[in-house]
Coordinates of C-alpha atoms in Angstrom, one line a residue:
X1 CA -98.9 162.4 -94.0
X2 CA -99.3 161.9 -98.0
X3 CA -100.2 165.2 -98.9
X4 CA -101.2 164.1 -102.3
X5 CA -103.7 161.4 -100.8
X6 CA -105.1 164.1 -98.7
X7 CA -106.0 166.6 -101.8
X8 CA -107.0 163.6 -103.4
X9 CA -109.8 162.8 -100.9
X10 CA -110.4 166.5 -100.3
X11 CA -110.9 166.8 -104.2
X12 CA -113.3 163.4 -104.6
X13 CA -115.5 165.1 -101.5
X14 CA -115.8 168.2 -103.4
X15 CA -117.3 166.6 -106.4
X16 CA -119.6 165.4 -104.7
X17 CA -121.0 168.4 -102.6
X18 CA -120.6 170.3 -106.2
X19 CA -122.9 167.3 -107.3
X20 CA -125.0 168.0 -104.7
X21 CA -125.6 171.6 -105.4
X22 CA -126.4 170.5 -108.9
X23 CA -129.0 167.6 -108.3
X24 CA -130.4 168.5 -105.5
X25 CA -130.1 172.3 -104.9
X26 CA -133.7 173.4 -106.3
X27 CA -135.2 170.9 -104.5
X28 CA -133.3 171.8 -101.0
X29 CA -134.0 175.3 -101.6
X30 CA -137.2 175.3 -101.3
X31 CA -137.2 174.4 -98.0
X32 CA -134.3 176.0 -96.2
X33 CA -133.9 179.7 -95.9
X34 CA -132.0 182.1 -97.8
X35 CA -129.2 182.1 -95.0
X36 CA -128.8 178.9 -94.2
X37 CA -128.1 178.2 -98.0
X38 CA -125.5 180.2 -98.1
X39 CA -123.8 179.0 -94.8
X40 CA -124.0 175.6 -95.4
X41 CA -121.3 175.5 -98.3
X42 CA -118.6 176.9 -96.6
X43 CA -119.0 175.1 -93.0
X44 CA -119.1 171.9 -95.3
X45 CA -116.0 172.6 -96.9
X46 CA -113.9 173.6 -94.2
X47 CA -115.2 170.7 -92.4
X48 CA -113.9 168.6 -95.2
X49 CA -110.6 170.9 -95.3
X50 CA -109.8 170.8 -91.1
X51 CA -110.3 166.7 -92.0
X52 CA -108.2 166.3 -94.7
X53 CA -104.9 168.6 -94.2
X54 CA -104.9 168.3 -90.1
X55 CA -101.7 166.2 -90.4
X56 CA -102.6 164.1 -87.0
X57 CA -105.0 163.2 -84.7
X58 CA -104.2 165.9 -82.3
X59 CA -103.7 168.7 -84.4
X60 CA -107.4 167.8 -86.0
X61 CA -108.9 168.4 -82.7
X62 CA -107.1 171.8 -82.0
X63 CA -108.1 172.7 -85.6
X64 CA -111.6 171.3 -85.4
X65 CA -112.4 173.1 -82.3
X66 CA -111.2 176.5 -83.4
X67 CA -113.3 175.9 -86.2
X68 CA -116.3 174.8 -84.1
X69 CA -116.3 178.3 -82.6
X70 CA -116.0 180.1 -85.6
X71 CA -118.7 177.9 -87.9
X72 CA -122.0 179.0 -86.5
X73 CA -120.9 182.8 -87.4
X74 CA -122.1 181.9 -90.7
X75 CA -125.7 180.6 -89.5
X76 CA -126.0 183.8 -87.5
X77 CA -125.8 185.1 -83.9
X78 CA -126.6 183.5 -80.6
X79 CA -128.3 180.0 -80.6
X80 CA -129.9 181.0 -84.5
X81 CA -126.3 180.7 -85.2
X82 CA -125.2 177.9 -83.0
X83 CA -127.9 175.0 -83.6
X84 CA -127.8 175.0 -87.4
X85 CA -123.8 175.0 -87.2
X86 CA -124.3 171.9 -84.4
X87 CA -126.3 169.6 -86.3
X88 CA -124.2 170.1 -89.6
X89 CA -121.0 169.3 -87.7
X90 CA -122.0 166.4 -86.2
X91 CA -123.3 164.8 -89.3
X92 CA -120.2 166.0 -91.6
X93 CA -117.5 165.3 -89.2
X94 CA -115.4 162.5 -90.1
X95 CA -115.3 159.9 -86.8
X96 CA -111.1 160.4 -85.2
X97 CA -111.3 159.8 -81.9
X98 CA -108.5 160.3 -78.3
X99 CA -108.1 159.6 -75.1
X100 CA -107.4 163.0 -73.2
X101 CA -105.1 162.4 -70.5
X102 CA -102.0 163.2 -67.8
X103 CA -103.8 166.1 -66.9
X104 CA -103.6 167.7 -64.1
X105 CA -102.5 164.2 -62.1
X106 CA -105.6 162.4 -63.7
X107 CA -104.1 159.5 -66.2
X108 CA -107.7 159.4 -67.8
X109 CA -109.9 162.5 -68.5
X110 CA -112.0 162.3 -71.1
X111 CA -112.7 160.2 -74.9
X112 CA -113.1 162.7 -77.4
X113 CA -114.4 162.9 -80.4
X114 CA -116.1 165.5 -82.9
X115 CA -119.6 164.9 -80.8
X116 CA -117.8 165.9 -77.5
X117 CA -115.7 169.2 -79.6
X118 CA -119.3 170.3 -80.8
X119 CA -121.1 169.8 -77.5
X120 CA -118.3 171.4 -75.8
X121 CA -118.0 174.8 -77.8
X122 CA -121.3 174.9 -79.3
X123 CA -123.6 173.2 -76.8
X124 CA -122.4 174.4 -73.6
X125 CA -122.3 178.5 -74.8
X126 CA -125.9 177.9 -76.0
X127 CA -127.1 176.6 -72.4
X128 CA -125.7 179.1 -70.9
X129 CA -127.3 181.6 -73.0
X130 CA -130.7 179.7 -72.6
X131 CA -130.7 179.7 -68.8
X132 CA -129.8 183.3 -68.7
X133 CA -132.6 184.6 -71.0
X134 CA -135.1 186.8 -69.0
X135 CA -138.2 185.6 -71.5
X136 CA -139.3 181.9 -71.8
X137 CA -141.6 180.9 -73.8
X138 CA -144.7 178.3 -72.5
X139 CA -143.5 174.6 -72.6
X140 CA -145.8 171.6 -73.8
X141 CA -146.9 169.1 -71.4
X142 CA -145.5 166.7 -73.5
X143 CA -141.8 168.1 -73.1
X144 CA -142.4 167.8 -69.8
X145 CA -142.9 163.7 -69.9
X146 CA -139.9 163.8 -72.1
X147 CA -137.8 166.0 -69.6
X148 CA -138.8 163.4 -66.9
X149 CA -138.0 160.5 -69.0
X150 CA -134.7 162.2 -69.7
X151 CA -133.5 162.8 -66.7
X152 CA -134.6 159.0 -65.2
X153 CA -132.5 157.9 -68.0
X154 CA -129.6 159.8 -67.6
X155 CA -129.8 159.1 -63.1
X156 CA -130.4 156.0 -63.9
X157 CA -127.2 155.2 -65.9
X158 CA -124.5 157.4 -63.5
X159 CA -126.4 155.0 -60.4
X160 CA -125.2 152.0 -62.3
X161 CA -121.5 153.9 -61.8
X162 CA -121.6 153.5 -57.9
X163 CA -119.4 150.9 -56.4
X164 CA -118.0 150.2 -59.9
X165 CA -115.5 152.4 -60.3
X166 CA -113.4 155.0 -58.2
X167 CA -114.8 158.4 -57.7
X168 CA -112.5 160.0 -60.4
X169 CA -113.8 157.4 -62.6
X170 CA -117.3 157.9 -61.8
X171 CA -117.0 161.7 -62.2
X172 CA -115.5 161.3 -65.8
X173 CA -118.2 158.7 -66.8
X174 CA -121.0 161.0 -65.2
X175 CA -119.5 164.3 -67.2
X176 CA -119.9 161.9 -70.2
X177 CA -123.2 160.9 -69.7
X178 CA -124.6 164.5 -69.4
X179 CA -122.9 165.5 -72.2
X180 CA -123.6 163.5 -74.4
X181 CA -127.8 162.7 -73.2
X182 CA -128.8 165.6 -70.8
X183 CA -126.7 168.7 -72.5
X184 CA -128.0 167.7 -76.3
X185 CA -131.4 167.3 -75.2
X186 CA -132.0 170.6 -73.0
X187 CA -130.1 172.8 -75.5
X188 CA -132.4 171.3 -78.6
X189 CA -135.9 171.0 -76.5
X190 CA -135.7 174.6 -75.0
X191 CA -133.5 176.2 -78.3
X192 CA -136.3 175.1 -80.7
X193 CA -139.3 176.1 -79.5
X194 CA -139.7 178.8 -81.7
X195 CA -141.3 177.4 -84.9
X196 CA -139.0 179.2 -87.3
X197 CA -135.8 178.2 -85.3
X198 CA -136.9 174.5 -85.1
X199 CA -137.2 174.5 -88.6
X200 CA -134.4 175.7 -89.7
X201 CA -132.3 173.4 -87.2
X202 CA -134.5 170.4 -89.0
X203 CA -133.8 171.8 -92.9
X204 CA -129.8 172.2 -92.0
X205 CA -130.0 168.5 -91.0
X206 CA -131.7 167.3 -93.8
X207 CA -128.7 168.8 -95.9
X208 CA -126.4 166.8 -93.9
X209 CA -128.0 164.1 -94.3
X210 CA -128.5 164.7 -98.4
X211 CA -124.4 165.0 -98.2
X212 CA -123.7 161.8 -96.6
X213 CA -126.5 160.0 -98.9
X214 CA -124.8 161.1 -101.6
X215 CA -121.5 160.5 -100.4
X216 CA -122.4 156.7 -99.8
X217 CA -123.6 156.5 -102.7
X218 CA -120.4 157.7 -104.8
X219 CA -119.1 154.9 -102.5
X220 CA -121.2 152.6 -103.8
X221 CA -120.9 153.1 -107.1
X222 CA -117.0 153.6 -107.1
X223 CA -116.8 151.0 -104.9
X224 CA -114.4 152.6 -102.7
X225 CA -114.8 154.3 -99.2
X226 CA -114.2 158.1 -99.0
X227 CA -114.0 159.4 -95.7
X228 CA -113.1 156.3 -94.1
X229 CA -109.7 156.6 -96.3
X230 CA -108.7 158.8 -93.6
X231 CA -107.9 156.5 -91.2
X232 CA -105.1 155.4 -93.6
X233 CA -104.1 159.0 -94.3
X234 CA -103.7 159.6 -90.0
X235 CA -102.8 156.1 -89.3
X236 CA -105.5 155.4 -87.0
X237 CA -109.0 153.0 -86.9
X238 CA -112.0 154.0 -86.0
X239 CA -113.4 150.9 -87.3
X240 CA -112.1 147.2 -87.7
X241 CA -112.9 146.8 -91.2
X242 CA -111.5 149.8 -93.2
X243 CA -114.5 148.8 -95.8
X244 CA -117.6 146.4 -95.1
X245 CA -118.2 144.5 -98.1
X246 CA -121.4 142.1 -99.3
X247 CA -120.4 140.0 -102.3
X248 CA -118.5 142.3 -104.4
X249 CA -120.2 145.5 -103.6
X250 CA -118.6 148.0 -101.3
X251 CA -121.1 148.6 -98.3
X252 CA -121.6 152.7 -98.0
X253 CA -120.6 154.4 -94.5
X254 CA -119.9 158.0 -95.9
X255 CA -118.8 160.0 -92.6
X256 CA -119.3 157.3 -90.3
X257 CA -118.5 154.4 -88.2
X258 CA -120.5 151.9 -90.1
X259 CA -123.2 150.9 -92.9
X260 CA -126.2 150.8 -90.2
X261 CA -125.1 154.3 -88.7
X262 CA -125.4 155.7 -92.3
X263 CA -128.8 153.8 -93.3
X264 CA -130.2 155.1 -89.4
X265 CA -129.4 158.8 -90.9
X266 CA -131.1 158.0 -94.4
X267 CA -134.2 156.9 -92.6
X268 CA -133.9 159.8 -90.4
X269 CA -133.5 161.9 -93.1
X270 CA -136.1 160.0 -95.0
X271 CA -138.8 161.3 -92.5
X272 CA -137.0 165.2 -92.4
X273 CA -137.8 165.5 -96.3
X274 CA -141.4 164.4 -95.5
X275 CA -142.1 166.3 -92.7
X276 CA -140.4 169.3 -94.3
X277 CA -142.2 169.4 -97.7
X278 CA -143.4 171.8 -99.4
X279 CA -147.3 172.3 -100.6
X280 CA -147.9 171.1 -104.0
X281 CA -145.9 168.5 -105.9
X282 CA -142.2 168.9 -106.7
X283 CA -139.7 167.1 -108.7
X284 CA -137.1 169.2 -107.7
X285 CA -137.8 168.2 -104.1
X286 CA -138.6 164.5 -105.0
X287 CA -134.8 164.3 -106.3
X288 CA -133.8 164.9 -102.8
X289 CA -136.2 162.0 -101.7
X290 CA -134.2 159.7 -104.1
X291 CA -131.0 160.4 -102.8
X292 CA -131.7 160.2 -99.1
X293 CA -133.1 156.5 -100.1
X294 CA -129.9 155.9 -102.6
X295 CA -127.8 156.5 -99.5
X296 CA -129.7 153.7 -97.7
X297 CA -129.8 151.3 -100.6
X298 CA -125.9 152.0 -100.7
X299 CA -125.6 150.6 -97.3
X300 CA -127.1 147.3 -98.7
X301 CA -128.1 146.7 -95.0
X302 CA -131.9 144.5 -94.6
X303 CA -133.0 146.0 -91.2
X304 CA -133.2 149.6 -92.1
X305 CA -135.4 148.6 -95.3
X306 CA -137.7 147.0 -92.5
X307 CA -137.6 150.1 -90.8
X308 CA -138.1 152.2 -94.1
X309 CA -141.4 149.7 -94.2
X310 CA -142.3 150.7 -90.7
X311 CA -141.9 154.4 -91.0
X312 CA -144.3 154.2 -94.5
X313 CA -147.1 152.7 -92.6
X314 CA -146.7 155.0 -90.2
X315 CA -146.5 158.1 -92.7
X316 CA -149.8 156.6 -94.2
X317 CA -151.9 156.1 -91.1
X318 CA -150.7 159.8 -89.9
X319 CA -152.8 160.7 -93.3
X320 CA -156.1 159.4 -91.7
X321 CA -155.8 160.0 -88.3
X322 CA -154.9 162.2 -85.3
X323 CA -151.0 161.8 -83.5
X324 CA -152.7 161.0 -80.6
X325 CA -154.5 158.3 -82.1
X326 CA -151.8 157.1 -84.0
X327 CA -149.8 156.6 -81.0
X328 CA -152.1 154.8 -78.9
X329 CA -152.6 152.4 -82.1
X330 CA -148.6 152.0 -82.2
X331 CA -148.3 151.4 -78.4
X332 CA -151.7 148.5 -78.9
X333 CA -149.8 147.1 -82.0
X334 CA -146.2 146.9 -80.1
X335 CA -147.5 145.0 -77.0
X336 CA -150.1 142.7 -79.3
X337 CA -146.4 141.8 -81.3
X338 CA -144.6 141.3 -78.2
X339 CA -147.5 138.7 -76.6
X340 CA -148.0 137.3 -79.8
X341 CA -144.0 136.9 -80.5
X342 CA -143.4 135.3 -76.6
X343 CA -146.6 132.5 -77.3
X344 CA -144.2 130.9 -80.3
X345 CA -145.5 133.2 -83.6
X346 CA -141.5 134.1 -83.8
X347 CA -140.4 130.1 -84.0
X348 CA -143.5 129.6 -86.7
X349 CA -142.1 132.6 -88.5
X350 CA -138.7 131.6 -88.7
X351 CA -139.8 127.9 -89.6
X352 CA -142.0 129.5 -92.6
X353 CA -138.7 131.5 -93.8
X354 CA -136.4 128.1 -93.8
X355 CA -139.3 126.4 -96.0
X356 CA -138.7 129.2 -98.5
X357 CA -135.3 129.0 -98.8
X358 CA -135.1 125.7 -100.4
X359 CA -131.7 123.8 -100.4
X360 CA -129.9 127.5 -99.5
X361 CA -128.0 126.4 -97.0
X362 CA -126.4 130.1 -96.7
X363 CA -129.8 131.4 -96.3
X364 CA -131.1 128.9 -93.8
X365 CA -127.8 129.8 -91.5
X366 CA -128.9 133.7 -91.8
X367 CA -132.1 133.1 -90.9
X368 CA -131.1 131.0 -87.5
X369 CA -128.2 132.8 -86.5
X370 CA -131.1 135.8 -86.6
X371 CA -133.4 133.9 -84.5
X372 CA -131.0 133.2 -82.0
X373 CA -129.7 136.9 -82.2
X374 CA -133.0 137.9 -81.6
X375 CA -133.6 135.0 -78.5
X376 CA -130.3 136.5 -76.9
X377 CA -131.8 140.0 -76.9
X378 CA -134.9 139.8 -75.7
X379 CA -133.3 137.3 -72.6
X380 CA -131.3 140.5 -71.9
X381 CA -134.3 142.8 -71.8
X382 CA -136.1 140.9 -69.7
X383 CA -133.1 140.3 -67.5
X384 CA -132.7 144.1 -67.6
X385 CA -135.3 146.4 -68.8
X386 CA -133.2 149.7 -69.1

């Protein structure tokens, strides 16, 4: 390991959170609490720390997980402590990966990665604690659809593991199932029921998200990748390109795998810093708007902008009418595209687009390989549903 490379990266990833602080700290601290400010910098830079000086891929994992128990201290006690210090980890941890193994006589165990160290000594404590409480509090009806939905999901996925594989096989792919679907979702549906709680959870990820925004977009700008330098520094891959590129600008991924995961958290975040404002206007807070959207225009990735469309017209319409309504509207307006898309208005569309485009052959070939993209899905959906 290239201990000067390492303090290198550690150092370029503190300028940034220190930029952070600067640009966007009056606006975040107006909606996260006193606390939570004040836990978020150290988890975040020993995060960065375990990441940088681990050595290998093993030793990260022994580190990270020592550090996963001792993180949500700084949050608090019990699941106040634990949920904040979950959803910070899992957006700031960098992406190694293993294959745990020769265990016990089982040659295959488990993958892990930083998801699976969280859930593990984070999520697990916390549903414990949940299903030993003595007082629950009332659960929507609505929760309840989603619990059913959930659990359909998740049976329906370790069913497809019957007569595939052997029964050690099936019990490792089932454990990984739960944890990663079933585990996440009870600990977060029953943990944040108390308004307070659920909002600090959701102000904690918005910070996460402002990190890796303006992480990509130091990348960007820079053009050169940050934490994905890493896999050089361990001698690993966990992606095939070390940087995805689009002419001669360096396509942002920040903590993650790819471009798209980081423009998903953008948009997610995107939606967070509406849903979390504050009453009255705010420039302060509007600077933490422009940086969730830098980190997406960093990615220089199309789709999420279409999303970031979608998401505005939704955002708009919730302005003049009910949820309720708003989701029956979005349910009418999906099927009305999906009839209108199967009766030939995708082929016109595509036809209209190619008419645009001149003599661009490069944009012409875009366009098509799209369409059949797009052909390819929907023939699997159909073929199957789930």
């Amino acid at each position: 390991m290239n201990i000067v490379y390492a303090v290198k990266i550690f150092g370029a990833l503190l300028i940034v959170l220190g930029a952070l602080r600067m640009v966007a700290g009056p606006g975040l601290k107006q909606v996260m609490a006193p606390q939570d400010w004040k836990a978020v910098w150290p988890v975040v830079i020993g995060t960065v720390f375990v990441s940088c000086f681990s050595w290998m891929v093993p030793l990260f994992f022994v580190t990270f997980s020592v550090w996963a128990l001792f993180a949500p201290r700084f949050f608090g006690k019990g699941n106040e402590g634990r949920l904040p210090a979950y959803v910070l980890l899992a957006c700031v941890g960098p992406q190694f990966s293993m294959e745990l193994g020769n265990i016990g006589g089982l040659r295959d165990v488990m993958h892990l990665d930083v998801f699976r160290i969280v859930e593990i000594f984070i999520l697990v404590p916390s549903a414990v604690a949940l299903l030993a409480r003595r007082e629950r509090p009332p659960y929507p009806g609505w929760l309840m659809v989603c619990d059913l939905a959930t659990g359909v999901y998740t049976a329906y996925w370790i069913d497809q593991l019957f007569g595939r594989f052997s029964g050690t096989a099936m019990g490792r792919e089932g454990l990984q199932v739960v944890l990663d679907t079933l585990l996440p979702y009870y600990v977060l549906s029953r943990g944040c029921v108390a308004p307070a709680l659920r909002r600090r959870v959701l102000s904690v990820l918005m910070f996460g998200a402002a990190y890796e925004c303006l992480v990509g977009i130091a990348e960007g700008l820079s053009r050169h990748v940050l934490y994905a330098q890493l896999q050089y520094l361990y001698g690993v891959r966990w992606n095939i390109l070390g940087a995805m590129t689009r002419g001669d600008w360096v396509r942002a991924q920040a903590a993650f795998s790819g471009p798209l995961v980081l423009a998903m958290v953008s948009l997610f975040g995107i939606g967070l810093w509406y849903v979390l404002r504050p009453p009255g206007k705010s420039r302060s807070y509007a600077v933490v708007g422009l940086i969730l959207l830098g980190g997406m225009v960093a990615t220089i990735s199309r789709g999420p902008f279409l999303a970031l469309g979608i998401l505005a017209v939704g955002l708009v319409c919730l302005r003049f009418m009910s949820a309720r309504r708003f989701l029956l509207l979005s349910a009418v307006l999906v099927a009305a595209a999906a009839a209108a898309w199967s009766a030939g208005l995708g082929d016109t569309l595509v036809e209209a687009i190619n008419n645009t485009s001149g003599l661009d052959q490069q944009a012409d070939f875009n366009v098509l390989y799209r369409q059949e993209l797009l052909k390819t899905s929907v023939a699997l959906i159909q073929q199957s549903p789930w």
